[in-house]
Each structure stands twice: as structure tokens, then as C-alpha cells.
PDB file of C-alpha atoms in Angstrom:
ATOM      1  CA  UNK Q 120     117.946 146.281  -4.904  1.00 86.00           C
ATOM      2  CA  UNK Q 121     119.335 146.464  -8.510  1.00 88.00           C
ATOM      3  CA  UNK Q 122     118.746 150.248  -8.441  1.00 91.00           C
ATOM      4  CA  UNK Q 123     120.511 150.644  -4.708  1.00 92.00           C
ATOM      5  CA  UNK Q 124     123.438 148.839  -6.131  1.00 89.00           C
ATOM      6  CA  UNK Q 125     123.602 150.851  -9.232  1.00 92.00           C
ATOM      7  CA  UNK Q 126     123.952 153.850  -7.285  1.00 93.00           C
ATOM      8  CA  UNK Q 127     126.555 153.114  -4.658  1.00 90.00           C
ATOM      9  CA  UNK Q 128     128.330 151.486  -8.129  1.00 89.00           C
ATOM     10  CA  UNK Q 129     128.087 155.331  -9.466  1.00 90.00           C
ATOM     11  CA  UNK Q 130     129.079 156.611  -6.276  1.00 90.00           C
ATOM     12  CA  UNK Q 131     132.613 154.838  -5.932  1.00 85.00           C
ATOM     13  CA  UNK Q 132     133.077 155.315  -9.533  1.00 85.00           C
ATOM     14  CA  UNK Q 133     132.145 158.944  -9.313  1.00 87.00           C
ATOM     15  CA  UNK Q 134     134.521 159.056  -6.275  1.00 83.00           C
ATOM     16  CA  UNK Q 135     137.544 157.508  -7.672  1.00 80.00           C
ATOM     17  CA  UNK Q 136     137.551 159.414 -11.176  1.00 82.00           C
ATOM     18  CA  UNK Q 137     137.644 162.583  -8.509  1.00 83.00           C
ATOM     19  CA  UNK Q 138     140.169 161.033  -6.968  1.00 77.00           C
ATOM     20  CA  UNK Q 139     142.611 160.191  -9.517  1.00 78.00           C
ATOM     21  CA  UNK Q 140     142.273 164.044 -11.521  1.00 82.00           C
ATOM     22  CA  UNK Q 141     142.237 165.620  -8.174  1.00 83.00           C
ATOM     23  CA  UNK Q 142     145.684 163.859  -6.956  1.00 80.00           C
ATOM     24  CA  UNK Q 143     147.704 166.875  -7.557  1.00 84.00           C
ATOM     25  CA  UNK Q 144     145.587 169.079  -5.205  1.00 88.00           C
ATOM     26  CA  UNK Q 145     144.914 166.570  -2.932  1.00 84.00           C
ATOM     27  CA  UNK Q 146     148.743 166.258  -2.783  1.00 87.00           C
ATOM     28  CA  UNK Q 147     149.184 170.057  -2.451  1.00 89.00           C
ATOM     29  CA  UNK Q 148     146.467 170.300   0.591  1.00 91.00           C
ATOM     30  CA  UNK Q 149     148.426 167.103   2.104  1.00 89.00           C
ATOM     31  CA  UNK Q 150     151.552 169.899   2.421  1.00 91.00           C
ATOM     32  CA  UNK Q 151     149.371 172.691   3.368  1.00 92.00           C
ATOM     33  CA  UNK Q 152     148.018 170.987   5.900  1.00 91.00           C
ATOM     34  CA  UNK Q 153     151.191 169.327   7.322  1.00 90.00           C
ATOM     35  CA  UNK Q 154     152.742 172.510   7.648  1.00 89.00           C
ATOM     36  CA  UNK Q 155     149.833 173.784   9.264  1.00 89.00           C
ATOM     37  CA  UNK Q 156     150.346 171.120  11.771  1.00 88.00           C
ATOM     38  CA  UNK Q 157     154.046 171.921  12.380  1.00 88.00           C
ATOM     39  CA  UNK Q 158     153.168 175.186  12.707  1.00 86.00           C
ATOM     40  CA  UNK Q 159     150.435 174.520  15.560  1.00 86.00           C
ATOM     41  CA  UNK Q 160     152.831 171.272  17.082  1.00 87.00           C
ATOM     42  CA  UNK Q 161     152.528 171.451  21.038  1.00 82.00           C
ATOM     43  CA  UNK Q 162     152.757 168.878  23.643  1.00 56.00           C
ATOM     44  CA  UNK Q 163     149.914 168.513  24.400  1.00 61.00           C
ATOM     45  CA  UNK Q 164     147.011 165.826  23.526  1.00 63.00           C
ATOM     46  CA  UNK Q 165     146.216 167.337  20.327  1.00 77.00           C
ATOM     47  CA  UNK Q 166     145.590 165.312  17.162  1.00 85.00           C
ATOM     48  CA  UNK Q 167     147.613 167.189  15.038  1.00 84.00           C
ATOM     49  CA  UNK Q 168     150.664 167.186  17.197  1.00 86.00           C
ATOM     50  CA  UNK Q 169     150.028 163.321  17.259  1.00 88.00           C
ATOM     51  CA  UNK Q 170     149.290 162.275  13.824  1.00 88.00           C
ATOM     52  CA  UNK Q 171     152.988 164.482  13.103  1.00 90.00           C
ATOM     53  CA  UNK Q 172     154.530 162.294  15.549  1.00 89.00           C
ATOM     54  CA  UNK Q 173     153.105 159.085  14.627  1.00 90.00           C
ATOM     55  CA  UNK Q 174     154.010 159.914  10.489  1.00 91.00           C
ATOM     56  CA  UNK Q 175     157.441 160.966  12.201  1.00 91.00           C
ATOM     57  CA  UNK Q 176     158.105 157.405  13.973  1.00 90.00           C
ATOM     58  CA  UNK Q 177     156.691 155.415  11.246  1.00 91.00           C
ATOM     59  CA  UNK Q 178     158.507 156.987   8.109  1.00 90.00           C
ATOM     60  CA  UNK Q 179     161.485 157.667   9.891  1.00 92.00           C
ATOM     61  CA  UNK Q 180     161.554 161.291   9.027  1.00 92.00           C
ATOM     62  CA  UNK Q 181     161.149 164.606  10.219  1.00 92.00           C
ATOM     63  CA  UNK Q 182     159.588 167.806   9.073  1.00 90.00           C
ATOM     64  CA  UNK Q 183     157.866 168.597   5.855  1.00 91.00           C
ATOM     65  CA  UNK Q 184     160.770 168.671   3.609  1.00 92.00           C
ATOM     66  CA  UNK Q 185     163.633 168.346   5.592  1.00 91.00           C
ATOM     67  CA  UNK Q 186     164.478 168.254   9.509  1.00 89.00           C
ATOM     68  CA  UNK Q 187     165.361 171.973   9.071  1.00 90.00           C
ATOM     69  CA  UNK Q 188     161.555 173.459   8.632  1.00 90.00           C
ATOM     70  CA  UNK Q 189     161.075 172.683  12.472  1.00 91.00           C
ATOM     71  CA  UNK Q 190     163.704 176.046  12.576  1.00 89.00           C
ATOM     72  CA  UNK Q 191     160.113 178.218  11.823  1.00 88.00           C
ATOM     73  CA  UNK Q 192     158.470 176.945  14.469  1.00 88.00           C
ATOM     74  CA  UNK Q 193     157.447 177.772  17.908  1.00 87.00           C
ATOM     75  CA  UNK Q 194     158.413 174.609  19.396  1.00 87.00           C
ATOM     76  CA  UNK Q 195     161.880 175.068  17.968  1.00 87.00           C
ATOM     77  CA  UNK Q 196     162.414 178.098  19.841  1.00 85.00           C
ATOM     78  CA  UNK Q 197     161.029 176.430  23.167  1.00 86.00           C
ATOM     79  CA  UNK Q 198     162.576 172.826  23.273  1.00 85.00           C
ATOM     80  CA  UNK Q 199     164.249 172.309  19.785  1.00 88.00           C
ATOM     81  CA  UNK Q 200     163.100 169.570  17.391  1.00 90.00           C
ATOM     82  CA  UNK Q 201     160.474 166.774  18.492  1.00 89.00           C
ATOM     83  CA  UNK Q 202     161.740 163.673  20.132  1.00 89.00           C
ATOM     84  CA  UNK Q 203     159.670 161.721  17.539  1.00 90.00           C
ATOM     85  CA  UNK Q 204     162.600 163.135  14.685  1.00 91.00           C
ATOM     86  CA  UNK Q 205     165.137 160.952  16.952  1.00 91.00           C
ATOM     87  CA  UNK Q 206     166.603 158.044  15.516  1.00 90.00           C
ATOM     88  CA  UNK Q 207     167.485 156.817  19.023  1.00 86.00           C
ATOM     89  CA  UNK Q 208     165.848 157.618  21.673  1.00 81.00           C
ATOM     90  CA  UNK Q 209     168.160 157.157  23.947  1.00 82.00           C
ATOM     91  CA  UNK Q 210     170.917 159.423  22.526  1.00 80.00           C
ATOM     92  CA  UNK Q 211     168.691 162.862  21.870  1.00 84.00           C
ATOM     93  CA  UNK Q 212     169.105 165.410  24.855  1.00 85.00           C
ATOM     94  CA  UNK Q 213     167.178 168.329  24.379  1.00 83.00           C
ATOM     95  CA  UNK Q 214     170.009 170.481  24.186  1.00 85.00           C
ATOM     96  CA  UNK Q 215     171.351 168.925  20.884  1.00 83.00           C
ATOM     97  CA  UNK Q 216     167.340 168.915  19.573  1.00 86.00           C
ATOM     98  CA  UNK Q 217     167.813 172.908  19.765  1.00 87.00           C
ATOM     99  CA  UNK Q 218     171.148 173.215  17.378  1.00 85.00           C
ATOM    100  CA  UNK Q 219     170.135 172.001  13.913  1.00 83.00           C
ATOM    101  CA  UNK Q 220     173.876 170.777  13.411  1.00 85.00           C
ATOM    102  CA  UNK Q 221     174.174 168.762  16.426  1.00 86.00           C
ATOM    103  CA  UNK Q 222     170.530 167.939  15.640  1.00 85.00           C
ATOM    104  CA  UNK Q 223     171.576 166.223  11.971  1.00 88.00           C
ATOM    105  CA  UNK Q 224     173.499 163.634  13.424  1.00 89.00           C
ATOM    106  CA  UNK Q 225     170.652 162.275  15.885  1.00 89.00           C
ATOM    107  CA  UNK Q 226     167.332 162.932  14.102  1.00 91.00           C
ATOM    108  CA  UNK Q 227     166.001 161.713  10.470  1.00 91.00           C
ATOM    109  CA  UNK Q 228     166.558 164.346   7.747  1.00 89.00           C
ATOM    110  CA  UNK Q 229     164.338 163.062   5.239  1.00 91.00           C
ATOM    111  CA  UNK Q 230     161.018 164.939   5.471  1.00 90.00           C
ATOM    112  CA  UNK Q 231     157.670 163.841   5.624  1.00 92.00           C
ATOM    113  CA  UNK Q 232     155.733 164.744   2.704  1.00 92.00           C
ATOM    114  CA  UNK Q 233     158.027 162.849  -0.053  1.00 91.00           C
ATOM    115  CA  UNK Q 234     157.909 159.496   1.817  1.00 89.00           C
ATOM    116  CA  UNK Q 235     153.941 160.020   2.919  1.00 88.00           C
ATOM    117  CA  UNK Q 236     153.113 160.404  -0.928  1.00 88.00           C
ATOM    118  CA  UNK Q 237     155.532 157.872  -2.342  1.00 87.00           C
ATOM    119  CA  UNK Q 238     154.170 155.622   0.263  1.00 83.00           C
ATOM    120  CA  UNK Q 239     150.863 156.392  -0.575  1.00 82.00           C
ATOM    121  CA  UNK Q 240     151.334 156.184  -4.715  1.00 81.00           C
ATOM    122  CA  UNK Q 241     153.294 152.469  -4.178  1.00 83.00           C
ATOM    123  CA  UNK Q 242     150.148 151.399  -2.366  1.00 82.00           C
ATOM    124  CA  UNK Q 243     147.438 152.927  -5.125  1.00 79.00           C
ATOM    125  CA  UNK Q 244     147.962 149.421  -7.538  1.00 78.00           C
ATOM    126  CA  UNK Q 245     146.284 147.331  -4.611  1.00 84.00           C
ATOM    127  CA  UNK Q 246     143.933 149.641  -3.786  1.00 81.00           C
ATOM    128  CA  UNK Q 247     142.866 149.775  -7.302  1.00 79.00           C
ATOM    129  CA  UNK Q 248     142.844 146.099  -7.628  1.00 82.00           C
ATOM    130  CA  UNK Q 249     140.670 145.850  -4.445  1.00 86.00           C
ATOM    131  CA  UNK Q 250     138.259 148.097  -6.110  1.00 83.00           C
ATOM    132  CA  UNK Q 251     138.092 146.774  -9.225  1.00 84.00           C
ATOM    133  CA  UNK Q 252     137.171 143.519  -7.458  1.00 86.00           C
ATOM    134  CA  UNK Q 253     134.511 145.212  -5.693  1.00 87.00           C
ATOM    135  CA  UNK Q 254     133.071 146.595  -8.502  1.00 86.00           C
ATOM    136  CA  UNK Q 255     132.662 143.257 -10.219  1.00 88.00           C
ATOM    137  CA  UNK Q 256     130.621 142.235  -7.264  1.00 90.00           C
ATOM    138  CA  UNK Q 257     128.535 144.952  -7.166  1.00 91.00           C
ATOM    139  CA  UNK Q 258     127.934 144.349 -10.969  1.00 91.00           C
ATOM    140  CA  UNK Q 259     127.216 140.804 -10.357  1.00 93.00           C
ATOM    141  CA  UNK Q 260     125.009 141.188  -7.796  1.00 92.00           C
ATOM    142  CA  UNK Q 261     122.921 144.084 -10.006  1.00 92.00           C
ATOM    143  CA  UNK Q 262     122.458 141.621 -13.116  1.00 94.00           C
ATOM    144  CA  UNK Q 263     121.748 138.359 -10.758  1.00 93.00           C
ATOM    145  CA  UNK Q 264     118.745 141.232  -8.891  1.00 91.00           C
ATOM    146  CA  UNK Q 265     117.776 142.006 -12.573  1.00 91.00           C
ATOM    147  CA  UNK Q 266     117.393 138.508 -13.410  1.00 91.00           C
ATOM    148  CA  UNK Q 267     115.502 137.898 -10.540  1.00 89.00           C
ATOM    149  CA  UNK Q 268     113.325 140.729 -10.866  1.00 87.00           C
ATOM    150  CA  UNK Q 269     112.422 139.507 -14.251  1.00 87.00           C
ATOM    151  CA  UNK Q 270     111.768 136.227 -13.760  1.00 85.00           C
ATOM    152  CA  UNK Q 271     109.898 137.166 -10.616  1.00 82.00           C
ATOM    153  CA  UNK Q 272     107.684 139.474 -12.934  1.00 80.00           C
ATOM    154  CA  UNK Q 273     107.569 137.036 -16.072  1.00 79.00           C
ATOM    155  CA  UNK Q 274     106.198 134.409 -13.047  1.00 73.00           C
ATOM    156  CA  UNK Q 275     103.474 136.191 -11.632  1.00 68.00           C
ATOM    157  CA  UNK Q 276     100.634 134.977 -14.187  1.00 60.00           C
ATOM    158  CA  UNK Q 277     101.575 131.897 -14.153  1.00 56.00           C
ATOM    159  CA  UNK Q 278     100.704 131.129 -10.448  1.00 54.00           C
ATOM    160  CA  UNK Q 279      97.221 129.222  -9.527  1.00 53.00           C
TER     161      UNK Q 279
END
């Protein structure tokens, strides 16, 4: 038991050092891949098109950068920028979604990628502190199966 622990120990430590060099890239795929997703965006039940919609509502933003890199899109040319950029509902018609400068007035013009990551940095201290307090366990729980494994051994000729 002392040994399983040990290793899933090694494995979350191994994990976050990877993690914490790595943030730059990871960071850098984040925009790849959220431009890919713009790129692709469609109507339609797809999981990309919804997790850009969802980040969209939540953040209160739209695009990657700014509300302007929907312009290089294929949606843009069809119906104009997503109703999930609106910051009311009720007052975005399509035809002010399709001119960008009617469009700043009605959608968010923050983009997406600076609020996702500043989100997700502001959050690392409690994730941290959640792990560190995880790891303590684990290495409690390895020395308390050590010291049972000991005095389990040291025990054995002792029995009648």
C-alpha cells in the first residue's frame, strides 16, 4: 500500500512540475486551439462551437483577442458575430451582428484568451493549496502503512 501511494505521490508531483514549466506552451496551445475553434464555429451541436459560446457568456467576451477576429471567419460572412458576444440579448438583431461598428456597441469587446488565462492564473494559489494538502495525506498515509508494515513484520515471531 506504501509503495501504491508512493507512486501516485510521484505521479502528481511529476505532473505538476510539468505543469508549472510547461505553462507558457500550454498557454500558447490554449490560443491555437481557440482560434481553431472560431475558425470551425457553426450552429450546430458541436462541442467546439459550444465550449466558445459557453467561455463567451461566462467571461463576458468575445473572440480571441478582441470582438473583431470573428471578421476572419466563415460565420461572419454568413450571419455576423455569435449571439453569445451580445451583452443583451434582447437588443442584438442579426443585421447589426454583421457590421463590426454597429456590432461594438452591443457585443463584449474584450476577447477570450486574456480573461480565460487571468482567470485561470488567479485560481492556481487554491489549486496549489488543495494539492499541497493532498500531498500531506498521501505522505501520511505512506509512513502510518510503513509503520504498520513494520510492526506487522517485527510481530510475526512473537505470536504462539
Amino acid at each position: 500500500y506504501a509503495m501504491l501511494l508512493s507512486l501516485v505521490f510521484l505521479i502528481v508531483l511529476v505532473a505538476a512540475v510539468v505543469g508549472f514549466v510547461f505553462r507558457h506552451e500550454i498557454k500558447a496551445n490554449f490560443e491555437t486551439n481557440l482560434n481553431a475553434a472560431l475558425r470551425s464555429y457553426n450552429t450546430t451541436a458541436d462541442q467546439h462551437s459550444d465550449a466558445v459560446d459557453t467561455i463567451q457568456r461566462t467571461l463576458h467576451c468575445c473572440g480571441v483577442q478582441n470582438y473583431t477576429d470573428w471578421e476572419q471567419t466563415e460565420y461572419f460572412a454568413q450571419r455576423g458575430i455569435p449571439q453569445s458576444c451580445c451583452k443583451s440579448q434582447d437588443d442584438c438583431l442579426e443585421r447589426d451582428l454583421k457590421d463590426p461598428s454597429k456590432a461594438k456597441a452591443k457585443v463584449f469587446v474584450d476577447g477570450c484568451f486574456f480573461l480565460v488565462t487571468s482567470t485561470m492564473e488567479s485560481k492556481m494559489s487554491i489549486v496549489a493549496g488543495i494539492s499541497f494538502g493532498i500531498a500531506c495525506f498521501q505522505l501520511i498515509g505512506i509512513f502510518l502503512a510503513c509503520c504498520l508494515s513494520r510492526h506487522i513484520t517485527n510481530n510475526q515471531y512473537e505470536m504462539v
